[in-house]
């Protein structure tokens, strides 16, 4: 059986695509080239389906949630707060999995930040 090799891209609608791209670059350090290509570090990726009525993604209208791996969750959340980003106060820890925090981008998309254990 042929299998996929990994996530090849993440695409989302935006009312102001240029401004949203700048936010991801300036607030999260997502350095992409002019085509949106980003060379990420190797590491685990979780692919999971959630119940349709989950509140985990924030708004019920959000159908998917992007999760970024980070080296230092506390430093990333502090950096986002300093940029004026909408950062959730809650942090969750899962033994053997890691720590989680959340931020909402300027278009209203809730994003999960994960510091693996």
mmCIF file of N, CA and C in Angstrom, residues 7-104:
data_model
loop_
_atom_site.group_PDB
_atom_site.id
_atom_site.type_symbol
_atom_site.label_atom_id
_atom_site.label_comp_id
_atom_site.label_asym_id
_atom_site.label_seq_id
_atom_site.Cartn_x
_atom_site.Cartn_y
_atom_site.Cartn_z
ATOM 1 N N UNK A 7 2.827 15.923 6.279
ATOM 2 C CA UNK A 7 1.962 17.043 5.935
ATOM 3 C C UNK A 7 2.677 17.868 4.867
ATOM 4 N N UNK A 8 2.035 18.082 3.760
ATOM 5 C CA UNK A 8 2.639 18.830 2.656
ATOM 6 C C UNK A 8 2.278 20.303 2.656
ATOM 7 N N UNK A 9 1.278 20.682 3.429
ATOM 8 C CA UNK A 9 0.891 22.085 3.472
ATOM 9 C C UNK A 9 -0.321 22.274 4.355
ATOM 10 N N UNK A 10 -0.553 23.499 4.724
ATOM 11 C CA UNK A 10 -1.747 23.880 5.477
ATOM 12 C C UNK A 10 -2.267 25.146 4.825
ATOM 13 N N UNK A 11 -3.509 25.131 4.381
ATOM 14 C CA UNK A 11 -4.078 26.247 3.648
ATOM 15 C C UNK A 11 -5.327 26.726 4.364
ATOM 16 N N UNK A 12 -5.499 28.044 4.451
ATOM 17 C CA UNK A 12 -6.679 28.582 5.113
ATOM 18 C C UNK A 12 -7.140 29.851 4.410
ATOM 19 N N UNK A 13 -8.418 30.099 4.528
ATOM 20 C CA UNK A 13 -8.992 31.324 3.981
ATOM 21 C C UNK A 13 -8.685 32.481 4.933
ATOM 22 N N UNK A 14 -8.546 33.688 4.377
ATOM 23 C CA UNK A 14 -8.307 34.870 5.204
ATOM 24 C C UNK A 14 -8.893 36.094 4.509
ATOM 25 N N UNK A 15 -9.435 37.001 5.280
ATOM 26 C CA UNK A 15 -9.938 38.230 4.687
ATOM 27 C C UNK A 15 -8.786 39.113 4.231
ATOM 28 N N UNK A 16 -7.623 38.989 4.888
ATOM 29 C CA UNK A 16 -6.417 39.723 4.489
ATOM 30 C C UNK A 16 -5.237 38.762 4.542
ATOM 31 N N UNK A 17 -5.040 37.963 3.472
ATOM 32 C CA UNK A 17 -3.981 36.945 3.471
ATOM 33 C C UNK A 17 -2.584 37.507 3.755
ATOM 34 N N UNK A 18 -2.264 38.674 3.213
ATOM 35 C CA UNK A 18 -0.930 39.246 3.437
ATOM 36 C C UNK A 18 -0.719 39.578 4.912
ATOM 37 N N UNK A 19 -1.708 40.229 5.535
ATOM 38 C CA UNK A 19 -1.581 40.591 6.949
ATOM 39 C C UNK A 19 -1.507 39.351 7.826
ATOM 40 N N UNK A 20 -2.285 38.323 7.493
ATOM 41 C CA UNK A 20 -2.252 37.100 8.294
ATOM 42 C C UNK A 20 -0.890 36.415 8.169
ATOM 43 N N UNK A 21 -0.332 36.403 6.971
ATOM 44 C CA UNK A 21 1.007 35.825 6.770
ATOM 45 C C UNK A 21 2.054 36.580 7.581
ATOM 46 N N UNK A 22 1.937 37.899 7.616
ATOM 47 C CA UNK A 22 2.867 38.713 8.398
ATOM 48 C C UNK A 22 2.721 38.384 9.882
ATOM 49 N N UNK A 23 1.489 38.194 10.376
ATOM 50 C CA UNK A 23 1.269 37.849 11.781
ATOM 51 C C UNK A 23 1.964 36.530 12.119
ATOM 52 N N UNK A 24 1.799 35.512 11.279
ATOM 53 C CA UNK A 24 2.446 34.222 11.534
ATOM 54 C C UNK A 24 3.968 34.357 11.517
ATOM 55 N N UNK A 25 4.489 35.203 10.641
ATOM 56 C CA UNK A 25 5.937 35.422 10.594
ATOM 57 C C UNK A 25 6.411 36.169 11.834
ATOM 58 N N UNK A 26 5.763 37.291 12.159
ATOM 59 C CA UNK A 26 6.227 38.146 13.248
ATOM 60 C C UNK A 26 5.945 37.582 14.641
ATOM 61 N N UNK A 27 4.823 36.914 14.801
ATOM 62 C CA UNK A 27 4.448 36.426 16.136
ATOM 63 C C UNK A 27 4.921 35.001 16.415
ATOM 64 N N UNK A 28 4.939 34.163 15.390
ATOM 65 C CA UNK A 28 5.322 32.760 15.606
ATOM 66 C C UNK A 28 6.668 32.396 14.983
ATOM 67 N N UNK A 29 7.251 33.322 14.232
ATOM 68 C CA UNK A 29 8.549 33.048 13.626
ATOM 69 C C UNK A 29 8.482 32.099 12.449
ATOM 70 N N UNK A 30 7.337 32.023 11.795
ATOM 71 C CA UNK A 30 7.147 31.123 10.660
ATOM 72 C C UNK A 30 7.758 31.778 9.423
ATOM 73 N N UNK A 31 9.013 31.503 9.163
ATOM 74 C CA UNK A 31 9.726 32.106 8.038
ATOM 75 C C UNK A 31 9.469 31.307 6.768
ATOM 76 N N UNK A 32 8.636 31.861 5.909
ATOM 77 C CA UNK A 32 8.328 31.205 4.639
ATOM 78 C C UNK A 32 8.950 32.000 3.499
ATOM 79 N N UNK A 33 9.138 31.325 2.365
ATOM 80 C CA UNK A 33 9.618 32.037 1.188
ATOM 81 C C UNK A 33 8.430 32.657 0.451
ATOM 82 N N UNK A 34 8.666 33.214 -0.712
ATOM 83 C CA UNK A 34 7.606 33.912 -1.444
ATOM 84 C C UNK A 34 6.474 32.989 -1.901
ATOM 85 N N UNK A 35 6.700 31.683 -1.869
ATOM 86 C CA UNK A 35 5.677 30.709 -2.251
ATOM 87 C C UNK A 35 5.004 30.074 -1.027
ATOM 88 N N UNK A 36 5.394 30.497 0.166
ATOM 89 C CA UNK A 36 4.831 29.929 1.379
ATOM 90 C C UNK A 36 5.583 28.700 1.875
ATOM 91 N N UNK A 37 6.696 28.341 1.221
ATOM 92 C CA UNK A 37 7.459 27.152 1.625
ATOM 93 C C UNK A 37 8.187 27.418 2.936
ATOM 94 N N UNK A 38 8.031 26.500 3.871
ATOM 95 C CA UNK A 38 8.635 26.601 5.200
ATOM 96 C C UNK A 38 9.334 25.288 5.500
ATOM 97 N N UNK A 39 10.598 25.340 5.862
ATOM 98 C CA UNK A 39 11.353 24.148 6.231
ATOM 99 C C UNK A 39 11.254 23.967 7.737
ATOM 100 N N UNK A 40 10.411 23.032 8.160
ATOM 101 C CA UNK A 40 10.229 22.819 9.589
ATOM 102 C C UNK A 40 11.224 21.789 10.116
ATOM 103 N N UNK A 41 11.404 21.816 11.428
ATOM 104 C CA UNK A 41 12.293 20.847 12.063
ATOM 105 C C UNK A 41 11.611 19.488 12.132
ATOM 106 N N UNK A 42 12.403 18.435 12.080
ATOM 107 C CA UNK A 42 11.864 17.082 12.193
ATOM 108 C C UNK A 42 11.289 16.869 13.585
ATOM 109 N N UNK A 43 10.242 16.102 13.663
ATOM 110 C CA UNK A 43 9.638 15.807 14.952
ATOM 111 C C UNK A 43 8.276 15.175 14.758
ATOM 112 N N UNK A 44 7.629 14.830 15.853
ATOM 113 C CA UNK A 44 6.345 14.138 15.763
ATOM 114 C C UNK A 44 5.220 15.050 15.276
ATOM 115 N N UNK A 45 4.263 14.447 14.608
ATOM 116 C CA UNK A 45 3.049 15.126 14.165
ATOM 117 C C UNK A 45 1.871 14.264 14.580
ATOM 118 N N UNK A 46 0.873 14.880 15.183
ATOM 119 C CA UNK A 46 -0.332 14.160 15.604
ATOM 120 C C UNK A 46 -1.412 14.386 14.556
ATOM 121 N N UNK A 47 -2.071 13.322 14.142
ATOM 122 C CA UNK A 47 -3.225 13.401 13.243
ATOM 123 C C UNK A 47 -4.375 12.745 13.979
ATOM 124 N N UNK A 48 -5.375 13.525 14.377
ATOM 125 C CA UNK A 48 -6.454 12.979 15.194
ATOM 126 C C UNK A 48 -7.789 13.612 14.815
ATOM 127 N N UNK A 49 -8.837 12.800 14.810
ATOM 128 C CA UNK A 49 -10.195 13.294 14.588
ATOM 129 C C UNK A 49 -10.854 13.522 15.943
ATOM 130 N N UNK A 50 -11.657 14.565 16.038
ATOM 131 C CA UNK A 50 -12.380 14.922 17.258
ATOM 132 C C UNK A 50 -13.878 14.839 16.986
ATOM 133 N N UNK A 51 -14.689 14.666 18.014
ATOM 134 C CA UNK A 51 -16.145 14.682 17.818
ATOM 135 C C UNK A 51 -16.602 16.026 17.227
ATOM 136 N N UNK A 52 -17.660 16.006 16.438
ATOM 137 C CA UNK A 52 -18.161 17.211 15.782
ATOM 138 C C UNK A 52 -18.552 18.296 16.776
ATOM 139 N N UNK A 53 -18.940 17.923 17.979
ATOM 140 C CA UNK A 53 -19.397 18.913 18.955
ATOM 141 C C UNK A 53 -18.302 19.344 19.943
ATOM 142 N N UNK A 54 -17.031 19.089 19.621
ATOM 143 C CA UNK A 54 -15.938 19.457 20.522
ATOM 144 C C UNK A 54 -15.833 20.969 20.694
ATOM 145 N N UNK A 55 -15.467 21.394 21.881
ATOM 146 C CA UNK A 55 -15.169 22.788 22.146
ATOM 147 C C UNK A 55 -13.658 23.027 22.152
ATOM 148 N N UNK A 56 -12.882 21.982 21.906
ATOM 149 C CA UNK A 56 -11.428 22.049 21.990
ATOM 150 C C UNK A 56 -10.834 23.046 21.002
ATOM 151 N N UNK A 57 -11.488 23.223 19.842
ATOM 152 C CA UNK A 57 -10.969 24.127 18.819
ATOM 153 C C UNK A 57 -11.392 25.570 19.049
ATOM 154 N N UNK A 58 -12.137 25.832 20.104
ATOM 155 C CA UNK A 58 -12.661 27.175 20.316
ATOM 156 C C UNK A 58 -14.025 27.276 19.677
ATOM 157 N N UNK A 59 -14.167 28.114 18.688
ATOM 158 C CA UNK A 59 -15.437 28.325 17.999
ATOM 159 C C UNK A 59 -15.921 27.042 17.318
ATOM 160 N N UNK A 60 -17.219 26.776 17.427
ATOM 161 C CA UNK A 60 -17.803 25.592 16.782
ATOM 162 C C UNK A 60 -17.735 25.680 15.260
ATOM 163 N N UNK A 61 -17.510 26.878 14.727
ATOM 164 C CA UNK A 61 -17.403 27.025 13.274
ATOM 165 C C UNK A 61 -16.016 26.647 12.760
ATOM 166 N N UNK A 62 -15.030 26.550 13.648
ATOM 167 C CA UNK A 62 -13.676 26.165 13.238
ATOM 168 C C UNK A 62 -13.630 24.654 13.074
ATOM 169 N N UNK A 63 -13.386 24.195 11.872
ATOM 170 C CA UNK A 63 -13.431 22.773 11.554
ATOM 171 C C UNK A 63 -12.128 22.028 11.828
ATOM 172 N N UNK A 64 -11.026 22.736 11.940
ATOM 173 C CA UNK A 64 -9.723 22.113 12.161
ATOM 174 C C UNK A 64 -8.872 23.060 12.997
ATOM 175 N N UNK A 65 -7.873 22.517 13.673
ATOM 176 C CA UNK A 65 -6.979 23.362 14.464
ATOM 177 C C UNK A 65 -5.538 23.006 14.129
ATOM 178 N N UNK A 66 -4.751 24.014 13.847
ATOM 179 C CA UNK A 66 -3.335 23.860 13.577
ATOM 180 C C UNK A 66 -2.591 23.764 14.904
ATOM 181 N N UNK A 67 -1.645 22.838 14.995
ATOM 182 C CA UNK A 67 -0.836 22.640 16.190
ATOM 183 C C UNK A 67 0.622 22.822 15.783
ATOM 184 N N UNK A 68 1.334 23.699 16.465
ATOM 185 C CA UNK A 68 2.762 23.901 16.219
ATOM 186 C C UNK A 68 3.563 23.368 17.388
ATOM 187 N N UNK A 69 4.637 22.627 17.092
ATOM 188 C CA UNK A 69 5.584 22.212 18.114
ATOM 189 C C UNK A 69 6.464 23.403 18.454
ATOM 190 N N UNK A 70 6.736 23.605 19.752
ATOM 191 C CA UNK A 70 7.624 24.678 20.195
ATOM 192 C C UNK A 70 8.655 24.116 21.164
ATOM 193 N N UNK A 71 9.778 24.780 21.254
ATOM 194 C CA UNK A 71 10.855 24.341 22.148
ATOM 195 C C UNK A 71 10.560 24.749 23.589
ATOM 196 N N UNK A 72 10.036 25.981 23.773
ATOM 197 C CA UNK A 72 9.810 26.532 25.109
ATOM 198 C C UNK A 72 8.439 27.217 25.111
ATOM 199 N N UNK A 73 7.427 26.528 25.610
ATOM 200 C CA UNK A 73 6.061 27.038 25.585
ATOM 201 C C UNK A 73 5.934 28.364 26.328
ATOM 202 N N UNK A 74 6.532 28.458 27.517
ATOM 203 C CA UNK A 74 6.417 29.690 28.296
ATOM 204 C C UNK A 74 7.009 30.882 27.553
ATOM 205 N N UNK A 75 8.168 30.695 26.936
ATOM 206 C CA UNK A 75 8.810 31.778 26.180
ATOM 207 C C UNK A 75 7.960 32.169 24.974
ATOM 208 N N UNK A 76 7.380 31.188 24.280
ATOM 209 C CA UNK A 76 6.551 31.483 23.114
ATOM 210 C C UNK A 76 5.299 32.252 23.520
ATOM 211 N N UNK A 77 4.645 31.829 24.609
ATOM 212 C CA UNK A 77 3.442 32.526 25.059
ATOM 213 C C UNK A 77 3.768 33.952 25.501
ATOM 214 N N UNK A 78 4.903 34.154 26.168
ATOM 215 C CA UNK A 78 5.323 35.498 26.571
ATOM 216 C C UNK A 78 5.586 36.366 25.346
ATOM 217 N N UNK A 79 6.223 35.794 24.336
ATOM 218 C CA UNK A 79 6.499 36.513 23.093
ATOM 219 C C UNK A 79 5.193 36.935 22.420
ATOM 220 N N UNK A 80 4.224 36.035 22.389
ATOM 221 C CA UNK A 80 2.930 36.341 21.782
ATOM 222 C C UNK A 80 2.196 37.433 22.554
ATOM 223 N N UNK A 81 2.231 37.358 23.873
ATOM 224 C CA UNK A 81 1.586 38.404 24.696
ATOM 225 C C UNK A 81 2.239 39.760 24.440
ATOM 226 N N UNK A 82 3.564 39.776 24.319
ATOM 227 C CA UNK A 82 4.288 41.032 24.060
ATOM 228 C C UNK A 82 3.900 41.631 22.711
ATOM 229 N N UNK A 83 3.503 40.782 21.770
ATOM 230 C CA UNK A 83 3.048 41.240 20.453
ATOM 231 C C UNK A 83 1.580 41.644 20.461
ATOM 232 N N UNK A 84 0.918 41.466 21.621
ATOM 233 C CA UNK A 84 -0.494 41.821 21.719
ATOM 234 C C UNK A 84 -1.439 40.750 21.215
ATOM 235 N N UNK A 85 -0.943 39.529 21.062
ATOM 236 C CA UNK A 85 -1.772 38.428 20.553
ATOM 237 C C UNK A 85 -2.789 37.987 21.600
ATOM 238 N N UNK A 86 -3.861 37.382 21.129
ATOM 239 C CA UNK A 86 -4.937 36.857 21.982
ATOM 240 C C UNK A 86 -4.521 35.475 22.489
ATOM 241 N N UNK A 87 -3.855 35.439 23.652
ATOM 242 C CA UNK A 87 -3.303 34.210 24.226
ATOM 243 C C UNK A 87 -4.229 33.705 25.328
ATOM 244 N N UNK A 88 -4.592 32.441 25.264
ATOM 245 C CA UNK A 88 -5.409 31.807 26.304
ATOM 246 C C UNK A 88 -4.569 31.696 27.572
ATOM 247 N N UNK A 89 -5.159 31.967 28.714
ATOM 248 C CA UNK A 89 -4.443 31.891 29.992
ATOM 249 C C UNK A 89 -4.173 30.457 30.422
ATOM 250 N N UNK A 90 -4.967 29.514 29.931
ATOM 251 C CA UNK A 90 -4.849 28.112 30.344
ATOM 252 C C UNK A 90 -3.628 27.444 29.709
ATOM 253 N N UNK A 91 -2.957 26.621 30.499
ATOM 254 C CA UNK A 91 -1.891 25.736 30.014
ATOM 255 C C UNK A 91 -2.245 24.344 30.515
ATOM 256 N N UNK A 92 -2.154 23.360 29.641
ATOM 257 C CA UNK A 92 -2.430 21.979 30.045
ATOM 258 C C UNK A 92 -1.155 21.159 29.952
ATOM 259 N N UNK A 93 -1.035 20.221 30.864
ATOM 260 C CA UNK A 93 0.094 19.294 30.861
ATOM 261 C C UNK A 93 -0.436 17.878 30.804
ATOM 262 N N UNK A 94 0.177 17.060 29.956
ATOM 263 C CA UNK A 94 -0.179 15.640 29.862
ATOM 264 C C UNK A 94 1.096 14.839 30.079
ATOM 265 N N UNK A 95 1.100 14.014 31.122
ATOM 266 C CA UNK A 95 2.275 13.203 31.432
ATOM 267 C C UNK A 95 2.708 12.398 30.213
ATOM 268 N N UNK A 96 3.985 12.481 29.908
ATOM 269 C CA UNK A 96 4.548 11.725 28.802
ATOM 270 C C UNK A 96 4.262 12.304 27.432
ATOM 271 N N UNK A 97 3.416 13.333 27.360
ATOM 272 C CA UNK A 97 3.058 13.936 26.068
ATOM 273 C C UNK A 97 3.634 15.344 25.960
ATOM 274 N N UNK A 98 3.424 16.160 26.985
ATOM 275 C CA UNK A 98 3.978 17.506 26.970
ATOM 276 C C UNK A 98 3.024 18.543 27.502
ATOM 277 N N UNK A 99 3.304 19.793 27.181
ATOM 278 C CA UNK A 99 2.529 20.942 27.651
ATOM 279 C C UNK A 99 1.886 21.635 26.456
ATOM 280 N N UNK A 100 0.691 22.197 26.686
ATOM 281 C CA UNK A 100 -0.082 22.813 25.620
ATOM 282 C C UNK A 100 -0.560 24.198 26.025
ATOM 283 N N UNK A 101 -0.548 25.114 25.061
ATOM 284 C CA UNK A 101 -1.104 26.448 25.221
ATOM 285 C C UNK A 101 -1.785 26.827 23.918
ATOM 286 N N UNK A 102 -2.547 27.935 23.947
ATOM 287 C CA UNK A 102 -3.324 28.305 22.757
ATOM 288 C C UNK A 102 -3.256 29.803 22.510
ATOM 289 N N UNK A 103 -3.339 30.161 21.243
ATOM 290 C CA UNK A 103 -3.410 31.549 20.804
ATOM 291 C C UNK A 103 -4.426 31.599 19.670
ATOM 292 N N UNK A 104 -5.088 32.732 19.531
ATOM 293 C CA UNK A 104 -6.023 32.923 18.428
ATOM 294 C C UNK A 104 -5.425 33.948 17.478
#
